[in-house]
Every structure is written in C-alpha cells, then in structure tokens.
XYZ file of C-alpha atoms in Angstrom:
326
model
C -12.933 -10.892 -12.572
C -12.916 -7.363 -13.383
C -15.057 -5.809 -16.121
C -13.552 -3.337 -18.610
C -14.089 0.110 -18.147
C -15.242 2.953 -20.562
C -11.913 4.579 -20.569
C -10.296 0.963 -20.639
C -12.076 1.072 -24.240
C -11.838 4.208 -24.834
C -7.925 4.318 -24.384
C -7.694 0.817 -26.287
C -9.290 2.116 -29.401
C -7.074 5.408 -29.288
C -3.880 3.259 -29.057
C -4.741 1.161 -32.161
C -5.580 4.747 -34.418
C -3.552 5.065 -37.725
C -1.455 8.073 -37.452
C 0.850 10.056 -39.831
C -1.099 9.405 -42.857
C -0.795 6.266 -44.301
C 1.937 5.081 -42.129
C 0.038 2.631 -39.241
C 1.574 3.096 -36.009
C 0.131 1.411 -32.129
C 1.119 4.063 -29.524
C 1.341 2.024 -25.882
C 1.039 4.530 -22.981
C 3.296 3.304 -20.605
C 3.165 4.648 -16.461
C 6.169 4.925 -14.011
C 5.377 7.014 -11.248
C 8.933 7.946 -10.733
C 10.180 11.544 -12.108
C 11.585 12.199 -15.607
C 15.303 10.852 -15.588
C 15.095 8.512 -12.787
C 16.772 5.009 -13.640
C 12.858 2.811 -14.084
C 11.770 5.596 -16.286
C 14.865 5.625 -18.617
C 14.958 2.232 -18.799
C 10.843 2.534 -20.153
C 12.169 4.640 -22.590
C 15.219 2.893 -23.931
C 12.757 -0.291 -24.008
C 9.806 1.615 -25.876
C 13.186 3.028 -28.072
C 14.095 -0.431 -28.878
C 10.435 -1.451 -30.015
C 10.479 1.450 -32.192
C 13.038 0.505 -33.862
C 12.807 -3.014 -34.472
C 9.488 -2.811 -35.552
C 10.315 0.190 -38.344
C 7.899 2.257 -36.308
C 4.521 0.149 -36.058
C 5.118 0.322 -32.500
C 5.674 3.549 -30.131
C 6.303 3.206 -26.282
C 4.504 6.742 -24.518
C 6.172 6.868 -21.208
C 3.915 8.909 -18.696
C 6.362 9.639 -15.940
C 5.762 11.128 -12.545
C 2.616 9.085 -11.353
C 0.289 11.363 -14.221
C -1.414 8.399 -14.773
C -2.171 7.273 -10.819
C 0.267 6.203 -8.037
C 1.355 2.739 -8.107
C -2.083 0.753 -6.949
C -4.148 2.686 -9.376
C -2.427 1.815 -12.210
C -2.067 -1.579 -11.419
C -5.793 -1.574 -11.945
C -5.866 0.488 -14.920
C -3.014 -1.954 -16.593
C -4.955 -5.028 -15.871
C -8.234 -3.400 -17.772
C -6.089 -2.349 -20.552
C -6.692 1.379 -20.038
C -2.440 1.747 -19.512
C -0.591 -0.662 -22.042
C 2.752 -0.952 -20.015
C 3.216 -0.146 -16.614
C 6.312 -0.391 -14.534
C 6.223 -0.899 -10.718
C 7.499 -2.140 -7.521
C 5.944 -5.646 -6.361
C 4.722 -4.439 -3.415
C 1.118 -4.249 -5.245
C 0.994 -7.430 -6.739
C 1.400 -9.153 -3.601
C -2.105 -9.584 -3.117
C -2.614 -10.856 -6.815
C 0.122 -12.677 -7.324
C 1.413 -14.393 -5.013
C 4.509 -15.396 -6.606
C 5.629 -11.750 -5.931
C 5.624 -12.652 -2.262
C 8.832 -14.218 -2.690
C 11.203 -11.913 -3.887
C 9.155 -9.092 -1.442
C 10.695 -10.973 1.560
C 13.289 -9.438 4.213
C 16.937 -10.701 3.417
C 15.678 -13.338 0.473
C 18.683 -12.114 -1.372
C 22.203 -12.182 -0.533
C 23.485 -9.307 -2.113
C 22.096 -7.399 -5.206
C 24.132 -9.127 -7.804
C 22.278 -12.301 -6.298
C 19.154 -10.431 -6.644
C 20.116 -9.818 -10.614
C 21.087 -13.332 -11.232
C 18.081 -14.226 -9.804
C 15.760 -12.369 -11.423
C 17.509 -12.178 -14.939
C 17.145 -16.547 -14.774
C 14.640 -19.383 -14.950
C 13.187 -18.079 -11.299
C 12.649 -14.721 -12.952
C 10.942 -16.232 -15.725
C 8.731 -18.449 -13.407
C 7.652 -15.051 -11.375
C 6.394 -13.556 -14.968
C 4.391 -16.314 -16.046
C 2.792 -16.290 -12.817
C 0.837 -12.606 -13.860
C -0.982 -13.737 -16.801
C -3.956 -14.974 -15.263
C -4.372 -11.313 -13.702
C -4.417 -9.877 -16.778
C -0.639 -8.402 -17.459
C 2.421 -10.417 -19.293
C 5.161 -9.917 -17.390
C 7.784 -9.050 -19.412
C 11.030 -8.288 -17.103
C 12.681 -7.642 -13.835
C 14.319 -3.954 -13.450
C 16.510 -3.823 -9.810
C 14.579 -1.827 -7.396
C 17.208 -1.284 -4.924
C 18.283 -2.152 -1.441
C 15.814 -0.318 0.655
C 16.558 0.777 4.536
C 15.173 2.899 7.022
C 15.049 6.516 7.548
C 13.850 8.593 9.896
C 13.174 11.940 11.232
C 14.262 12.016 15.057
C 15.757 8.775 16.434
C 18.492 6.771 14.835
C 18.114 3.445 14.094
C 21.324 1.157 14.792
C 19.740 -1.874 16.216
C 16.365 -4.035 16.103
C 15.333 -2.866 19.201
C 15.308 0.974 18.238
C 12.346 0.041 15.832
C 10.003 -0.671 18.565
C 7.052 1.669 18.583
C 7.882 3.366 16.034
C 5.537 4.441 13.236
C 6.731 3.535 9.816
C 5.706 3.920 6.383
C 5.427 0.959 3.781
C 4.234 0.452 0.685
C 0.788 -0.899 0.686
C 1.559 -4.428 0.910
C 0.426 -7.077 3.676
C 4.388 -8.855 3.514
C 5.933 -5.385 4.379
C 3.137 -4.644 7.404
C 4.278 -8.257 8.404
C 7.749 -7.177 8.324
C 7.279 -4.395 10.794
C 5.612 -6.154 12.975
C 8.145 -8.510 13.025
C 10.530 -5.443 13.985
C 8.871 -4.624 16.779
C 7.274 -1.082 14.594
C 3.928 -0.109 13.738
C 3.384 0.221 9.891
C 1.504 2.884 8.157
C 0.857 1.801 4.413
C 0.384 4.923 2.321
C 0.972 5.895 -1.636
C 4.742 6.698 -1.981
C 3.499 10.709 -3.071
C 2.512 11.035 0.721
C 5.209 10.616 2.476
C 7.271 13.352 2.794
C 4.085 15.336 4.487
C 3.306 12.623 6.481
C 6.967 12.160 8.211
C 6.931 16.366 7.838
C 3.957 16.710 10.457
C 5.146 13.574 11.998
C 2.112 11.490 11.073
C 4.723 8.342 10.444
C 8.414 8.849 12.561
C 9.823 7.578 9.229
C 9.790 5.100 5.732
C 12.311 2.786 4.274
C 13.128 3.148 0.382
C 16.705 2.799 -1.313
C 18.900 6.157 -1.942
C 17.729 7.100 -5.322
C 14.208 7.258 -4.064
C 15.471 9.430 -0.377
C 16.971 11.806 -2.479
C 14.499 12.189 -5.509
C 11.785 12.337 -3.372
C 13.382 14.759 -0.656
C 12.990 12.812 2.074
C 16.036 13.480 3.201
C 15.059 16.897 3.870
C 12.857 15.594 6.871
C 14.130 12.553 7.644
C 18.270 12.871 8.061
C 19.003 9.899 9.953
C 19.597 6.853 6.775
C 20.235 3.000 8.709
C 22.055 1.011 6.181
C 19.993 -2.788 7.019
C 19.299 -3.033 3.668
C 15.638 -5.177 4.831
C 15.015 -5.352 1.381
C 16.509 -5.829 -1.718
C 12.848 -6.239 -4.285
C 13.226 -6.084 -7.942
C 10.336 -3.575 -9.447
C 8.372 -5.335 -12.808
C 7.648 -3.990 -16.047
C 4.462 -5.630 -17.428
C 1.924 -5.075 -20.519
C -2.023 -5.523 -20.034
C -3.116 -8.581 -21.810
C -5.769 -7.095 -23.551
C -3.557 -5.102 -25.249
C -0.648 -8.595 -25.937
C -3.120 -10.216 -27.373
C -4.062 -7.799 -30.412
C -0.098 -8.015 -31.130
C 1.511 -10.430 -33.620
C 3.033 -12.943 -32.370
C 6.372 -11.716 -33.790
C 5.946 -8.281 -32.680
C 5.062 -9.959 -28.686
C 8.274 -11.562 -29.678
C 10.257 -8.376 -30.307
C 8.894 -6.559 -27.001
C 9.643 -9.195 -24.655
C 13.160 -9.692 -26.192
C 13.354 -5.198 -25.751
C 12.082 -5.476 -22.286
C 15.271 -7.799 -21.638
C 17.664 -6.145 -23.471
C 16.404 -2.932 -21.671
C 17.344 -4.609 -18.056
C 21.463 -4.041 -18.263
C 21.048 -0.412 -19.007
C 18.801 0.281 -16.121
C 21.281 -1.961 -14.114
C 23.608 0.398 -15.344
C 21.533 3.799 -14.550
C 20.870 2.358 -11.220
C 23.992 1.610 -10.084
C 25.023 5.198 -10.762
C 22.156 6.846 -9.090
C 22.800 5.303 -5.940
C 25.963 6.324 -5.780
C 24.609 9.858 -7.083
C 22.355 10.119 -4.217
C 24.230 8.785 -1.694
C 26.435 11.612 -2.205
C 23.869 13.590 -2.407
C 22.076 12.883 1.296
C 25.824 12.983 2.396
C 26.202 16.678 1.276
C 22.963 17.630 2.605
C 23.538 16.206 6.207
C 22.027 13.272 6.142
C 23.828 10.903 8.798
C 24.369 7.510 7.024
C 24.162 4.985 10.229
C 26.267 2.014 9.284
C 25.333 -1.607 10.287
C 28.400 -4.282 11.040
C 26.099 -7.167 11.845
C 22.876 -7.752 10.488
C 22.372 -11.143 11.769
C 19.833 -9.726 14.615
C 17.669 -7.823 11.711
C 17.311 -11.299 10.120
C 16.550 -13.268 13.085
C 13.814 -10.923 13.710
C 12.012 -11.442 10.609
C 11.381 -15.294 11.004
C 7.867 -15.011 11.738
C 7.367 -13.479 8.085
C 9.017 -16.570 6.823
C 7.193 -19.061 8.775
C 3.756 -17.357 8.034
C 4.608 -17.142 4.114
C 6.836 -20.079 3.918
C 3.659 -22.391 4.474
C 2.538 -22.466 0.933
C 4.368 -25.284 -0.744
C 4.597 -23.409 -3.563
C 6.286 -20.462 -2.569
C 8.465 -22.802 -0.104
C 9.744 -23.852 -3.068
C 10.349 -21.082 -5.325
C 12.071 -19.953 -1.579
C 14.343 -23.064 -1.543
C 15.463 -22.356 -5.198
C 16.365 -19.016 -4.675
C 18.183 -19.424 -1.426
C 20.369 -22.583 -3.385
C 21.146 -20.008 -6.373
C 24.645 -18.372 -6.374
C-alpha cells in the first residue's frame, strides 16, 4: 500500500482551511489534463458548479485543466494519496489497478456509443465504480471518452493488414499494447503530451485517439491520414481520493455523487458536439478521413486480447453482461 506523501498532507490540510471569514468552505482541486473548454473539463466544472450550489457553498470544485497538475499516470498517483481531491481520466491507467477497467478498455466491447452510454450510465457502470475503492478513489461516474481510431503520418490505413510493422502510440496500458499486437503493429506507450513530437520526428508512424483529441491536440497537423475503425469506444472516469470522501458527511458524499451523475448528460451533450466540431475541423485542414465498410476483419483480429483477458471469471462475466445489454 502506498504511504502518504508530504504534499499529500500538505495539500489535504490546505483544502480543509476556512476561507472568507467566517464562512467555512472545502476547496477540492480537481485535474483533467485536457485544455480549458474541452468537453471532460466542462463537464468538471458544471459538476464542481453543482456541488457549489447544493451545498450553499461549503464545497468548491478547483478544476486544474491542461495536465498542470501531471499527465494522466501521475495524477492517478497523486489522487490515490489524496494530494488531488478529484481527478478525471481515461481508464487506460487503471488497468493495472483495477482490473474491472479492463473490460470496458477492450477492442469492439461496445456496439455503438449509445451502447457504451447505456452501459456505463447502469448497474454495470455502477459495478466498475465500486470496484476502485480499495485503491484508494470512489468512483463517482462515467463521462464518454469517444470512439478512438487510427491516424497516421505517411501510410493510410484501410485494412488490418496495413497495421503490420507499424509503430503506434498508446496510452500506457498493457490491454492497448495487447491490442496492437493483435494488429499485427508495434506499440509505443507514451504520455498523451508527447505525441505530436514523437509522430513529428517520426519516432511512432502514428496514435489512435477520437476527433476531439486529433484536433485539440494538433495531431492532425502531422498525421493527415484519420481510419475510421473506431477500435475503441472507452468511457474516461471521474473519481475522488478516499482520503479526502471520508472527511465528508455522509450527506454531502451524497450530494457529489448525485452532481457527478447529473454532470454526465451535459458532457454527453458537449461531446457529441465536439466531434462533430473537429471532424470538420481535420476536414478543412486536409486531413483525409479513410472510411471503413466492414469492420468484421478488425474484430476478428483482436481475439487473442479476448481470450488472454477473458480468462478471469470475473471479468468473463462482467464481459457476458455487457455483450447481452441493449
């Protein structure tokens, strides 16, 4: 188990000061390492706007936006020692914790993203969140993380076997390594804020991410060539550190988990209009969208993830449920 850190304490006793006089108010620091206006961190915001309010102002949400506080890995630590309150990532990190998160992670789990939403937003959702307790968060919601494909600098990509040999980027996650394998491609994990300089000086012949995230991050400017396989469609979490929950009321815990829900349809709603933002975007820029009829071959090809991470009868099962949901 991991100890606590001085700045875990230090930044635990500076978010229970009194501040504004009399007036007692907990300021939670919460990371996204997204940039300002992107759909995760306005969703953060409308949560930590929702807290606010329904608790008159004992409770403040801080969102530190842009990775300020640490790309995604770090602050997974720092969130588990309580030195970040509320952090909001992609599940690509937690794999190794919890493995619950494997399931959702995997290639073509969901049918569509509305079956990714109704997925997440029900009873398998909830199962996934209790699951990160013992690793010292509460998970608190799902937010959509998009339908992620390939891009790449030089070579397009319209069928399996174009992905042979070639170096890709993932997030640092053993599933997603497993996935290009399974593709026939070498993966190169690496924090998301290297990417663009690694595909620039061709370090990595490409990544895979969803549109928002291509055009945000510029990758389009060195990558043009966007395959539409749509690999992965992995909801991102929002969680608090325990250490932190457990110094709250249990009314107040009450409050933030029902704000962390009711902040889920309006980043639904931000999402689904930055994709469509961005893809017009890339489009404009000269980004060649590569369209894919039939991606039966793509999910033949990832089998052997399935069959390596299907052999946990836990996670068999939580893959059974989801695969019978509508």
């Amino acid at each position: 188990m991991f100890q606590v850190t001085k700045l875990a304490a230090t930044a635990m006793v500076a978010a229970a000061m009194m501040i504004g006089g009399a007036a007692a108010q907990t300021v939670l620091v919460a990371s996204d390492t997204h940039p300002d206006g992107y759909p995760t961190v306005e969703a953060v915001k409308y949560f930590g706007q929702l807290v606010s309010e329904r608790t008159a102002g004992r409770y403040s949400v801080d969102v530190k936006f842009g990775a300020q506080l640490g790309q995604e890995a770090d602050t997974v630590e720092q969130v588990r020692a309580g030195a970040i309150a509320i952090n909001r990532t992609s599940l690509g990190p937690w794999n190794g914790l919890v493995k619950q998160t494997i399931v959702p992670s995997l290639p073509y789990i969901f049918k569509s993203t509305a079956h990714a939403r109704s997925v997440m937003s029900g009873p398998v959702g909830d199962e996934i969140l209790a699951a990160f307790e013992p690793y010292g968060v509460i998970g608190l919601a799902f937010y959509d993380g998009g339908a992620r494909s390939f891009y790449t600098s030089d070579k397009q990509i319209t069928s399996v076997a174009d992905l042979k040999g070639m170096k890709l980027r993932t997030m640092q996650s053993d599933i997603f390594v497993d996935m290009m394998a399974a593709f026939g491609a070498t993966a190169t994990p690496m924090p998301y804020g290297e990417v663009y300089s690694a595909i620039e000086t061709g370090v990595v012949d490409g990544a895979e991410n969803n549109f928002p995230s291509y055009d945000t991050a510029k990758h389009s400017e060195v990558a043009k060539f966007y395959t539409l396989d749509e690999h992965l469609i992995v909801p991102e979490v929002l969680v608090i550190s325990k250490m932190v929950w457990d110094g709250i009321s249990p009314e107040d815990q009450a409050v933030i988990r029902q704000a962390a829900k009711d902040s889920v349809a309006r980043q639904y709603e931000l999402w689904d209009a930055k994709v469509a933002e961005s893809r017009k975007i890339v489009e404009g820029s000269g980004s060649t969208i590569v369209e894919v009829a039939d991606k039966q071959a793509f999910v033949d090809a990832v089998k052997p993830v399935y069959d390596k991470y299907a052999a946990d009868p836990e996670l068999k099962a939580l893959i059974e449920k989801i695969q019978a949901a509508e």
